[in-house]
PDB file of C-alpha atoms in Angstrom:
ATOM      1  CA  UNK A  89       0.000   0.000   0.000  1.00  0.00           C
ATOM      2  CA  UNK A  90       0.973   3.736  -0.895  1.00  0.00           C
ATOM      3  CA  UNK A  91       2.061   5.469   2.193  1.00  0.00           C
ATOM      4  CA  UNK A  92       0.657   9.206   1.784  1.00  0.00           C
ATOM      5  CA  UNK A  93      -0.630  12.558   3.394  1.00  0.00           C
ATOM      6  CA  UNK A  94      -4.444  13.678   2.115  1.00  0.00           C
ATOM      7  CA  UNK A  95      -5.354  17.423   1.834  1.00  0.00           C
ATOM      8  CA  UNK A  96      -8.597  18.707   1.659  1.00  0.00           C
ATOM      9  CA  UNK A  97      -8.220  21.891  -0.714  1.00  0.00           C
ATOM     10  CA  UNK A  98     -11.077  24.307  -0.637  1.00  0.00           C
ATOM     11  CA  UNK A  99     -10.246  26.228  -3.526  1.00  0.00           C
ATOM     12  CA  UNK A 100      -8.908  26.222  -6.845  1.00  0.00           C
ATOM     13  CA  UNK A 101      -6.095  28.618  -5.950  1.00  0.00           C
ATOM     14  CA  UNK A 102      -5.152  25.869  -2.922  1.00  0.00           C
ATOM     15  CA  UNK A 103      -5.305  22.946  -5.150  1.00  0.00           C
ATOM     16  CA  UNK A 104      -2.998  24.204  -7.852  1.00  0.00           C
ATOM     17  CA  UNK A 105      -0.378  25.358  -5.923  1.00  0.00           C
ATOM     18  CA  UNK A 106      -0.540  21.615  -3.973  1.00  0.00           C
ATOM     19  CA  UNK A 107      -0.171  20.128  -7.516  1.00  0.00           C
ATOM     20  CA  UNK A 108       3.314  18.780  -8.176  1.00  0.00           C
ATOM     21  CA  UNK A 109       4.912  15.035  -8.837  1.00  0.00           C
ATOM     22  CA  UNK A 110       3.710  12.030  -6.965  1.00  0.00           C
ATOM     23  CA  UNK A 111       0.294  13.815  -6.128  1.00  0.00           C
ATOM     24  CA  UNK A 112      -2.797  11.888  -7.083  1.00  0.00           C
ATOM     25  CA  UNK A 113      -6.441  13.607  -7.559  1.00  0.00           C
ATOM     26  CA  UNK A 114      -9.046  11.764  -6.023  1.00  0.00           C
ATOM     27  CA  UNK A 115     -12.885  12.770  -7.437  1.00  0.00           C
ATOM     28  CA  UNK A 116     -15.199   9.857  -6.152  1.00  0.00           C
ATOM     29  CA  UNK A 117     -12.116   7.996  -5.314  1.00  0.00           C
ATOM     30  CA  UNK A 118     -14.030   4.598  -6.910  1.00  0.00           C
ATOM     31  CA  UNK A 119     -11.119   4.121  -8.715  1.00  0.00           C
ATOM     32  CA  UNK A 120      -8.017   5.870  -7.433  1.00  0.00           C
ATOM     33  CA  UNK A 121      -8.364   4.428  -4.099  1.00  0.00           C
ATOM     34  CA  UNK A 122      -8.463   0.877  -4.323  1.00  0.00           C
ATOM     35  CA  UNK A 123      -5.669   1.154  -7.003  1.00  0.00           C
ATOM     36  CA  UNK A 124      -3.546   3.250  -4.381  1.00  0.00           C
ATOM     37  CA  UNK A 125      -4.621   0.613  -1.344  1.00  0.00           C
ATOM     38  CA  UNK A 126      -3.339  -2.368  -4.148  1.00  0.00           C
ATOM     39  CA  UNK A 127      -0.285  -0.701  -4.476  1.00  0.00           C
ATOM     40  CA  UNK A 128      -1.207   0.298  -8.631  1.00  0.00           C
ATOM     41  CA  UNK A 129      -0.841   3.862  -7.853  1.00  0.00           C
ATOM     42  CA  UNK A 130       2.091   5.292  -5.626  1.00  0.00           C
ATOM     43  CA  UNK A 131       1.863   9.078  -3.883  1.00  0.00           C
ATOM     44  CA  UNK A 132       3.594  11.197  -1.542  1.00  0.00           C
ATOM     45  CA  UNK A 133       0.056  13.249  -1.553  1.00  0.00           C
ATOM     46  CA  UNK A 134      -3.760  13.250  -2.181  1.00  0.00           C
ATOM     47  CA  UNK A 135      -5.654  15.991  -3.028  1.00  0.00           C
ATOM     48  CA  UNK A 136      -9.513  15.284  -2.403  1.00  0.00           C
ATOM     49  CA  UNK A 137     -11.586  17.334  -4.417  1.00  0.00           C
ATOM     50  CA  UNK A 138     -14.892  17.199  -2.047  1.00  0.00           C
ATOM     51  CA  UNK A 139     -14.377  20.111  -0.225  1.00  0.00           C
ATOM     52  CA  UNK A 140     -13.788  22.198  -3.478  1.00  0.00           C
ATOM     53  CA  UNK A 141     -17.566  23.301  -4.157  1.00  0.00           C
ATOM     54  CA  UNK A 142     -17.395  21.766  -7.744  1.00  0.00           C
ATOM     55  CA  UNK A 143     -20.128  19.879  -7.098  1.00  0.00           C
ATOM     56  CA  UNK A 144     -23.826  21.665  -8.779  1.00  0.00           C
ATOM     57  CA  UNK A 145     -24.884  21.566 -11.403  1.00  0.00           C
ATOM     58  CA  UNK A 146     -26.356  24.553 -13.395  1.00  0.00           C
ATOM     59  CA  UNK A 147     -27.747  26.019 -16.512  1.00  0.00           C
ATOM     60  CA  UNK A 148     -27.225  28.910 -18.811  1.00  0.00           C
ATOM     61  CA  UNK A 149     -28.785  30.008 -22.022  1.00  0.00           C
ATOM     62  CA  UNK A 150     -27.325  27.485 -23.843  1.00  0.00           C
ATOM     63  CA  UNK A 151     -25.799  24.966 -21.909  1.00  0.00           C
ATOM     64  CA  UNK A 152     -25.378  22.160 -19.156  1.00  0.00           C
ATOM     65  CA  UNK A 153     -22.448  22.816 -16.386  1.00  0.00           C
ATOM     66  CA  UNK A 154     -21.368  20.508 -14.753  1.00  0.00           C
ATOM     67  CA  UNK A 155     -18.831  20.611 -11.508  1.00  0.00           C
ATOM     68  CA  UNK A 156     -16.365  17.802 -11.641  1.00  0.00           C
ATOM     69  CA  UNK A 157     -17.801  16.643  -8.539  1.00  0.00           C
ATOM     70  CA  UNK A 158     -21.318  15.814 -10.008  1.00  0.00           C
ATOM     71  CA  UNK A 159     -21.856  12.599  -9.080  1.00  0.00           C
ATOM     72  CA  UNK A 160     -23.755   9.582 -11.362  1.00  0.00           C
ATOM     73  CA  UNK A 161     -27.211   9.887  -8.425  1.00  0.00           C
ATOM     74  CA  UNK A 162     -27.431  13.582  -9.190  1.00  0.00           C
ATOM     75  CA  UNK A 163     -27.215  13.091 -12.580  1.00  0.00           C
ATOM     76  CA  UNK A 164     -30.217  10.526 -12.242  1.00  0.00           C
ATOM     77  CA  UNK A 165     -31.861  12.614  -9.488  1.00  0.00           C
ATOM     78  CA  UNK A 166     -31.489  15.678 -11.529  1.00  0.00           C
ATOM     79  CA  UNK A 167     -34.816  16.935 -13.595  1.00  0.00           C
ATOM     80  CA  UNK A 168     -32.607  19.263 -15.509  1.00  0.00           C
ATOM     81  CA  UNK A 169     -30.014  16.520 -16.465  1.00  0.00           C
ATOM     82  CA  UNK A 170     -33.359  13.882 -17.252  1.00  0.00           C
ATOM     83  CA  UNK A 171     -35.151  16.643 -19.502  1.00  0.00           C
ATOM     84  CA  UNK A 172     -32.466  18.746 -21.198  1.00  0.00           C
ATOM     85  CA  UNK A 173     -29.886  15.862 -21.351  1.00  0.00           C
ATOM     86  CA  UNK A 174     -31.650  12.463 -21.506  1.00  0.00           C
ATOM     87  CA  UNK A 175     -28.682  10.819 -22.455  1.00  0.00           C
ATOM     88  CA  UNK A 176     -26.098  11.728 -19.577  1.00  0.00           C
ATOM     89  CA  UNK A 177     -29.011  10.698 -17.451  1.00  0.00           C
ATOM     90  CA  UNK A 178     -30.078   7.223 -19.228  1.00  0.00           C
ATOM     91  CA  UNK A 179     -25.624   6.429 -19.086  1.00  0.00           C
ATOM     92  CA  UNK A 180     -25.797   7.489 -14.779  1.00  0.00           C
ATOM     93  CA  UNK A 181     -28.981   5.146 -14.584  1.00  0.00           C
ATOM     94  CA  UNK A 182     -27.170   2.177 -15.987  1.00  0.00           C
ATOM     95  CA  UNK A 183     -23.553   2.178 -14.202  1.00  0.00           C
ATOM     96  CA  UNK A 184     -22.670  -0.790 -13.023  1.00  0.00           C
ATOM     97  CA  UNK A 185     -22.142  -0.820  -9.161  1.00  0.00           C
ATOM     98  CA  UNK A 186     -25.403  -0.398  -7.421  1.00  0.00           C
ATOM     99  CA  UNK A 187     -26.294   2.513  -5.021  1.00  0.00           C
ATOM    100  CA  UNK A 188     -23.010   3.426  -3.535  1.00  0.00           C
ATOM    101  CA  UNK A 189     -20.843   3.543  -6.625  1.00  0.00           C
ATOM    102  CA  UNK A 190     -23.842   5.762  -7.871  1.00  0.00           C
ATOM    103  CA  UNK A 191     -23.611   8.238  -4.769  1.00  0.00           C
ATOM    104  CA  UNK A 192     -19.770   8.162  -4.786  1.00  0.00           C
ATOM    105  CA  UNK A 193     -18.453   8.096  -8.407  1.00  0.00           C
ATOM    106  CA  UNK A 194     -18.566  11.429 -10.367  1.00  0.00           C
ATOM    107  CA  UNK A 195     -18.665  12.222 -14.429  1.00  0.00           C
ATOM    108  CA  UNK A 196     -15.499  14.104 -13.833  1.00  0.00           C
ATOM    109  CA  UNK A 197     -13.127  10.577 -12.291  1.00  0.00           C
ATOM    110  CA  UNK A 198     -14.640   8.819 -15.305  1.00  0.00           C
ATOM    111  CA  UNK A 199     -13.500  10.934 -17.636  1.00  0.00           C
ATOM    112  CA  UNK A 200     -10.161  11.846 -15.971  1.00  0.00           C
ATOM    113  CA  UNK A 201      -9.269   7.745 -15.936  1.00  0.00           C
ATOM    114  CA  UNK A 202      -9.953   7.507 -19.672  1.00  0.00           C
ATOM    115  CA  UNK A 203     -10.671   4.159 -19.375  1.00  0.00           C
ATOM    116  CA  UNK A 204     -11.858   2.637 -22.893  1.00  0.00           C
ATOM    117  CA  UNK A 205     -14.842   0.158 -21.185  1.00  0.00           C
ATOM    118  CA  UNK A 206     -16.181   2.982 -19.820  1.00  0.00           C
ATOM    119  CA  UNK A 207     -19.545   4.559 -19.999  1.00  0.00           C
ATOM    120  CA  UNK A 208     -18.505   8.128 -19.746  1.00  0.00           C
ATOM    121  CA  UNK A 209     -16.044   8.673 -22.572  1.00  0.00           C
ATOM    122  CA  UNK A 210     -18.245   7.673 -25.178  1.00  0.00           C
ATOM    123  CA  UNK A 211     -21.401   9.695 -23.880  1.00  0.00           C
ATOM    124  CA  UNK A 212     -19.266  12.985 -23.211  1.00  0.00           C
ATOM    125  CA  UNK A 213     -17.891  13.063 -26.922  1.00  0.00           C
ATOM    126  CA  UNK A 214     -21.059  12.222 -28.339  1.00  0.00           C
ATOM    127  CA  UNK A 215     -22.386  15.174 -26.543  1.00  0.00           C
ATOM    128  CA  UNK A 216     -19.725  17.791 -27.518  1.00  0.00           C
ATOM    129  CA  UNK A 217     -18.858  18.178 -24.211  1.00  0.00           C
ATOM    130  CA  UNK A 218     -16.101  21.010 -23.186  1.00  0.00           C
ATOM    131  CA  UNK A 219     -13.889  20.009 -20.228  1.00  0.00           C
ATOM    132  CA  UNK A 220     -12.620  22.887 -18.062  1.00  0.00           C
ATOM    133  CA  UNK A 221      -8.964  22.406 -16.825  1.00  0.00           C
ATOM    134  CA  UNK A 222      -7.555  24.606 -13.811  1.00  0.00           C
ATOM    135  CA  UNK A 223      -4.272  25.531 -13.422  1.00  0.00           C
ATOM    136  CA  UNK A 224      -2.353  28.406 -12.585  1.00  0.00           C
ATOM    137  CA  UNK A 225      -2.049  30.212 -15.556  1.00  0.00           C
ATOM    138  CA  UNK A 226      -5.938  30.091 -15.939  1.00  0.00           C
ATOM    139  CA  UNK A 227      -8.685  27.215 -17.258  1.00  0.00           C
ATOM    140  CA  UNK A 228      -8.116  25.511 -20.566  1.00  0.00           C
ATOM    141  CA  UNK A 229     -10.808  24.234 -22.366  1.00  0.00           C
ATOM    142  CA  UNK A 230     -10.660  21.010 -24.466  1.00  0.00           C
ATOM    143  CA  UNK A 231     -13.498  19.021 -26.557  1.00  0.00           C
ATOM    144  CA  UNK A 232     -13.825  15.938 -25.195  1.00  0.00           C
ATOM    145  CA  UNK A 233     -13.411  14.453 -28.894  1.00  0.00           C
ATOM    146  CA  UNK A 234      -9.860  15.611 -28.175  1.00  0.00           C
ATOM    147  CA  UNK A 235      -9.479  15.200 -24.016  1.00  0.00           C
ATOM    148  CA  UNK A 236      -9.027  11.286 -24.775  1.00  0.00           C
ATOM    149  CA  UNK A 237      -5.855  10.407 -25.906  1.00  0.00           C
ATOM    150  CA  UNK A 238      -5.477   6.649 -24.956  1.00  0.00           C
ATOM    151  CA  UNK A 239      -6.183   4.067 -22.505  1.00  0.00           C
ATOM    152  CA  UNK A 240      -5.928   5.970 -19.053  1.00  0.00           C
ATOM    153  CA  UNK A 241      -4.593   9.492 -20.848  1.00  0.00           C
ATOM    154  CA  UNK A 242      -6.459  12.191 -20.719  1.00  0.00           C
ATOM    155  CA  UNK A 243      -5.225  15.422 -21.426  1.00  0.00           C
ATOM    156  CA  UNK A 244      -4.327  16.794 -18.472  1.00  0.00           C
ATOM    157  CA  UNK A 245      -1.381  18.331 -18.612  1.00  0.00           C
ATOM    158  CA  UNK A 246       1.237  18.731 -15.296  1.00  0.00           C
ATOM    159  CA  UNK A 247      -0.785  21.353 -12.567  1.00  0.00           C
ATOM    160  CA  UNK A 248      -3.866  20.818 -14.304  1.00  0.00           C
ATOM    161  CA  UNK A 249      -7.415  19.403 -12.843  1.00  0.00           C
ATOM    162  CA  UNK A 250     -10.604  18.879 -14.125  1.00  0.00           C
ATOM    163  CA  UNK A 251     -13.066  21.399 -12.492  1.00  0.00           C
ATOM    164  CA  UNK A 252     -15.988  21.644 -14.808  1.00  0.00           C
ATOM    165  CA  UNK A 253     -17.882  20.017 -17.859  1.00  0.00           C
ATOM    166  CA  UNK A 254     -20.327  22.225 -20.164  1.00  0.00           C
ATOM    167  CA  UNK A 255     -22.573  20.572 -23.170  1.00  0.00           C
ATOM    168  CA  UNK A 256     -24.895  22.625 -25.124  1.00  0.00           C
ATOM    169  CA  UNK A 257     -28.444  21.195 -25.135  1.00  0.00           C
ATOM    170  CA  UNK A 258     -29.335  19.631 -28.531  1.00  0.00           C
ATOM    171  CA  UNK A 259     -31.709  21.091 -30.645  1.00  0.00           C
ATOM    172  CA  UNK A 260     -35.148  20.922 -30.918  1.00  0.00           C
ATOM    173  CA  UNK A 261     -35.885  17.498 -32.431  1.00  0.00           C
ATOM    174  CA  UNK A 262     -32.539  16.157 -31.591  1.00  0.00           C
ATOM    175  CA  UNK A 263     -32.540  12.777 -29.969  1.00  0.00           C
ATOM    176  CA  UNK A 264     -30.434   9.999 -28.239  1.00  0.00           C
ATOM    177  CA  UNK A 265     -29.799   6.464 -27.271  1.00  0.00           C
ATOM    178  CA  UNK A 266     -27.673   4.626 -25.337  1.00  0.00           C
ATOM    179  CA  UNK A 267     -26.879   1.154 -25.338  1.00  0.00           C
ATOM    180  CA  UNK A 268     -24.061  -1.025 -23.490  1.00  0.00           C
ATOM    181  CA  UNK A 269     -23.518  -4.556 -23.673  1.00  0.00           C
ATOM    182  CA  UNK A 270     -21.964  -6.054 -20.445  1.00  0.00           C
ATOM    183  CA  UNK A 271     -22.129 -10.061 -19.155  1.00  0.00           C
ATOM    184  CA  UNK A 272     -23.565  -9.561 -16.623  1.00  0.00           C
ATOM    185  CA  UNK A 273     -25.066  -7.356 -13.966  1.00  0.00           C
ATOM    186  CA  UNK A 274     -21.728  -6.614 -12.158  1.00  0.00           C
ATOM    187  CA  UNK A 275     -19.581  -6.317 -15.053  1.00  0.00           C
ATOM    188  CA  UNK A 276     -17.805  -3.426 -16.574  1.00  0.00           C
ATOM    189  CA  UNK A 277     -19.184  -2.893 -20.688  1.00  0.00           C
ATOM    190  CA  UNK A 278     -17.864  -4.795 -23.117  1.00  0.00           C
ATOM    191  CA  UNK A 279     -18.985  -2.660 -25.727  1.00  0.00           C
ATOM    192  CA  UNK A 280     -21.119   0.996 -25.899  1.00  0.00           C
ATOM    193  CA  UNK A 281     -22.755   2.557 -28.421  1.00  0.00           C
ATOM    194  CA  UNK A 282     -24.297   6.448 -28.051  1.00  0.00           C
ATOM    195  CA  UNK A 283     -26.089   8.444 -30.796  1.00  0.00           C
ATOM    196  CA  UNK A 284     -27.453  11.288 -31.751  1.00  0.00           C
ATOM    197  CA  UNK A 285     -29.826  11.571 -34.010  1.00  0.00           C
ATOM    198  CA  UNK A 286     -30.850  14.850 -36.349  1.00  0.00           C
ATOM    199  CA  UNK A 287     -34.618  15.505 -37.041  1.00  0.00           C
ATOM    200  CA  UNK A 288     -36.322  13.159 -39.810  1.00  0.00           C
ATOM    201  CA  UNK A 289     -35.235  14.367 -43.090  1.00  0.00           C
ATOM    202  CA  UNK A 290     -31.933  16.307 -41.777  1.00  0.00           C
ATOM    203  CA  UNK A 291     -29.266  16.382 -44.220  1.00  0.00           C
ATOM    204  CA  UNK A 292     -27.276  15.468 -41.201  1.00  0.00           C
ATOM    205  CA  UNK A 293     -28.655  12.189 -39.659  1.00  0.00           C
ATOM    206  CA  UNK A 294     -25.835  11.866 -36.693  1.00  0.00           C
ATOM    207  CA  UNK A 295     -23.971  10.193 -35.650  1.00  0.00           C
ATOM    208  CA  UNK A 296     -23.016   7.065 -33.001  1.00  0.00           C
ATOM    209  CA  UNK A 297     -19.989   7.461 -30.881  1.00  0.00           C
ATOM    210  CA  UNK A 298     -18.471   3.517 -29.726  1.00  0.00           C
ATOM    211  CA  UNK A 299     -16.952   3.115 -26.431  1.00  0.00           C
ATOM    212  CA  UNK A 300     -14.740   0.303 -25.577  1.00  0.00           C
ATOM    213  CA  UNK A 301     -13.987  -0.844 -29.274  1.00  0.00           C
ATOM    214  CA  UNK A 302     -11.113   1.142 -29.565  1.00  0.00           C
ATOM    215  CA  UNK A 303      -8.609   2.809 -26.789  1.00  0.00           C
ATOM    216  CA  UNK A 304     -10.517   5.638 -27.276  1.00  0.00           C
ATOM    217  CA  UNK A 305     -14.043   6.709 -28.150  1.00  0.00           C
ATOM    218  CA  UNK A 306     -14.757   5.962 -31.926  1.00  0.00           C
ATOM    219  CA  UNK A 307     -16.879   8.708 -33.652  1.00  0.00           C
ATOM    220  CA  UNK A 308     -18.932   7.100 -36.602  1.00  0.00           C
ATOM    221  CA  UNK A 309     -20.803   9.647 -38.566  1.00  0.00           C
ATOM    222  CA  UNK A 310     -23.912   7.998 -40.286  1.00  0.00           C
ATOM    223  CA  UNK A 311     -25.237   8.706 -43.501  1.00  0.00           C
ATOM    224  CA  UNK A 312     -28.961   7.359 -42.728  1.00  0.00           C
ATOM    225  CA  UNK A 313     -30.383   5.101 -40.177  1.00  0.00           C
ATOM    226  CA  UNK A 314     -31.703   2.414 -41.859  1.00  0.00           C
ATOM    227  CA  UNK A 315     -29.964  -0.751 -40.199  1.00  0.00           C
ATOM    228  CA  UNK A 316     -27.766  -1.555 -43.291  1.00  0.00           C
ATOM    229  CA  UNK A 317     -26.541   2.065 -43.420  1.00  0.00           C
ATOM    230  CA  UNK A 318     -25.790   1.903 -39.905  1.00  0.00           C
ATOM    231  CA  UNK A 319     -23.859  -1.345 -40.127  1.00  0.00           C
ATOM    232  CA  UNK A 320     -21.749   0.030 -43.400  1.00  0.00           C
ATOM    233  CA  UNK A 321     -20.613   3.020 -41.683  1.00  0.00           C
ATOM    234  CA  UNK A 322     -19.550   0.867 -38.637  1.00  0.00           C
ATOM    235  CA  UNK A 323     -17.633  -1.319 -40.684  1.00  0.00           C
ATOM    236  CA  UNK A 324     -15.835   1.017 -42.692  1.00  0.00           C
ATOM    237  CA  UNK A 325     -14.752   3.082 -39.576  1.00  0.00           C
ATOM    238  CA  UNK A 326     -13.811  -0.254 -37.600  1.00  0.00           C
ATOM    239  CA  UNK A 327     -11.926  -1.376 -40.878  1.00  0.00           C
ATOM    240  CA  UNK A 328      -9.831   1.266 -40.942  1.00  0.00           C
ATOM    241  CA  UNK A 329      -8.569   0.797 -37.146  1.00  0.00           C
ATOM    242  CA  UNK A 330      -5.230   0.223 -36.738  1.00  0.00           C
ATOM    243  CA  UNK A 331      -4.836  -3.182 -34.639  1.00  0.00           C
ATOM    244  CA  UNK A 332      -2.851  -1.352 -31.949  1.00  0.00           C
ATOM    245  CA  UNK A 333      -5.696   0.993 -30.795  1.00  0.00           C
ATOM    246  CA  UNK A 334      -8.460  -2.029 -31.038  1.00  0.00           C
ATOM    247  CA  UNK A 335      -9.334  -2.870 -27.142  1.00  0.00           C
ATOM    248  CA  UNK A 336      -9.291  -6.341 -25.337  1.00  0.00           C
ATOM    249  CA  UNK A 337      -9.505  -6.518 -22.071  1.00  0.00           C
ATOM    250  CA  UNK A 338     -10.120 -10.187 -19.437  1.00  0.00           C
ATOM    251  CA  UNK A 339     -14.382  -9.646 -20.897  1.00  0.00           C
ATOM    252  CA  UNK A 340     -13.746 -10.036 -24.540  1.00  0.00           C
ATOM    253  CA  UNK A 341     -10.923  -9.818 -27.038  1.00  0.00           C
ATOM    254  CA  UNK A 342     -10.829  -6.784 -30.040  1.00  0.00           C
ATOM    255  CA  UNK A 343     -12.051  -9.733 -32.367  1.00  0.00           C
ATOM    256  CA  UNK A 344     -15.459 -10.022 -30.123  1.00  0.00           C
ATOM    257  CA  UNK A 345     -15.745  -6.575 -29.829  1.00  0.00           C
ATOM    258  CA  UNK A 346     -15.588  -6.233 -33.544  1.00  0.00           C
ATOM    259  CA  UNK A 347     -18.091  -8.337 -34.583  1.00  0.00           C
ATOM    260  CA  UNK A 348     -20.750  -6.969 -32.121  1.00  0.00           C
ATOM    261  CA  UNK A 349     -20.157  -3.755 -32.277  1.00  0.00           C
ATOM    262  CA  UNK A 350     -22.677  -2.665 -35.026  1.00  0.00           C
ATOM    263  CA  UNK A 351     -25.417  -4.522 -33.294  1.00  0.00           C
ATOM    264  CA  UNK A 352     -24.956  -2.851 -30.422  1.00  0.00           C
ATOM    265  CA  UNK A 353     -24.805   0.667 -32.204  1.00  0.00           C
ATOM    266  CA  UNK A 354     -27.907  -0.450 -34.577  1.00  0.00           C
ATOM    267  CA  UNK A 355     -29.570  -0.738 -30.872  1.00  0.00           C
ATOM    268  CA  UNK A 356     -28.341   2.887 -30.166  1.00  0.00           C
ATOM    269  CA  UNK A 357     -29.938   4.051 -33.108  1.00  0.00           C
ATOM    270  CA  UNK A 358     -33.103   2.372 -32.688  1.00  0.00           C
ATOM    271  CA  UNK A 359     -33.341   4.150 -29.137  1.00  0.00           C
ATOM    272  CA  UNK A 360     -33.079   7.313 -30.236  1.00  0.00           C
ATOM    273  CA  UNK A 361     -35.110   7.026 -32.912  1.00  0.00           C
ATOM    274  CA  UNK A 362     -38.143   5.879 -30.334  1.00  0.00           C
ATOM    275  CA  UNK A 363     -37.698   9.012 -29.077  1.00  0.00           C
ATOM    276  CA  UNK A 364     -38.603  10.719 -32.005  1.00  0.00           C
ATOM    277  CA  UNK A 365     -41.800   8.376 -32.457  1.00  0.00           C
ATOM    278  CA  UNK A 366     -40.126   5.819 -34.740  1.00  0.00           C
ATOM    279  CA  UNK A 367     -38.960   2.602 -35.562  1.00  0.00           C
ATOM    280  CA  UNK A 368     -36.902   0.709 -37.894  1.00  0.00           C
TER     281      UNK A 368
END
């Protein structure tokens, strides 16, 4: 086990200037603690985040904030979060874990561990989400289409932390669906699958963003919805992955994942296109 001090920062200010080597972030801590008790992680300090405030969530004329606090319940609790952002809210209702992961584990660990089998990834780049990073020269604001870099790297650069998420609520007619496909109750996904859908007869019909195929989430833009256009475009963009970004993990190898993978994002697709009213 990692022998370490814990502060409690109460500000942004305080946590950047405790930032340095060997210091580990802990959000939720459903993931950064056990690997630190196992010995995975080493630290001469923790910083934990709950005392920071960044933990509301709130709306503007446009947009969704989120504090990197925000934990999966309050997304679920949340009537903003279940009518302005049904998808963020349909991904929190599903995480594997039961109550107490629910209550503990926040949006912003998720998408700080960058984990490919995932939920969060997947959902926050189909979104558009912007991630706020705090440092000391100011906050830094990345699309989450470009915060994932690879298994476990997010870009966070040295003094950085993730305070805040924003997503701009889709337009009217938009829709979603999420789908996962996991073993069983207690396991992690094998593979996601989250779209967004444009209005019938859009010139732009979405798109379906795959977590858990790849090291990072894979953006497939579709060029219909019919369930052979959906497969083609999944195909193609799997196709053209090179093998050393495909994911395996101890649930399935990259070859499983490849072969499901457009069922599961066909499933997506036919979600979000109940919302609208239809189905294919």
């Amino acid at each position: 086990m990692s022998r370490f001090t814990v502060e409690y920062p109460t500000t942004a200010e305080e946590t950047t200037r405790l930032l340095e080597a060997e210091t580990v972030i802990v959000g939720g801590g459903t993931l950064t603690v056990p690997a630190l008790v196992r010995g995975e992680l080493t630290a001469h300090r923790v910083l934990d985040l709950g005392r920071l405030g960044i933990d509301r969530i709130t709306a503007d004329g446009t947009g969704i904030h989120l504090g990197a606090m925000v934990s999966y319940q309050q997304l679920i609790t949340s009537e903003l979060i279940t009518t302005r952002l049904p998808l963020l809210h349909r991904m929190a209702s599903g995480i594997t874990g039961g109550i107490q992961i629910r209550n503990q584990g926040t949006v912003g660990g998720a998408a700080c561990a960058a984990r490919p089998n995932s939920d969060v990834p997947a959902v926050l780049t189909a979104l558009r989400t912007v991630l706020s990073l705090s440092s000391r020269s100011g906050t830094r604001r990345v699309p989450a289409g470009e915060f994932f870099l690879g298994a476990g790297r997010g870009d966070l650069r040295p003094g950085e932390f993730l305070s805040g998420l924003a997503i701009d609520v889709l337009p009217p007619q938009w829709t979603t669906g999420y789908y996962k496909l996991k073993f069983a109750e207690s396991s992690w996904p094998v593979v996601t699958a989250a779209c967004v859908l444009g209005p019938a007869g859009s010139p732009d019909p979405g798109e379906v963003v795959l977590g858990a195929v790849a090291d990072t989430p894979l953006r497939i833009v579709l060029e219909g919805v019919e369930r052979a256009e959906v497969e083609h475009a999944v195909a193609d963009r799997v196709a053209a992955l090179p093998e050393h970004r495909r994911w395996s993990d101890v649930r399935a190898g990259s070859g499983y994942r490849t072969r499901v993978c457009a069922e599961i994002a066909c499933r997506a697709v036919r979600r979000a296109l109940a919302a609208r009213g239809e189905s294919r």
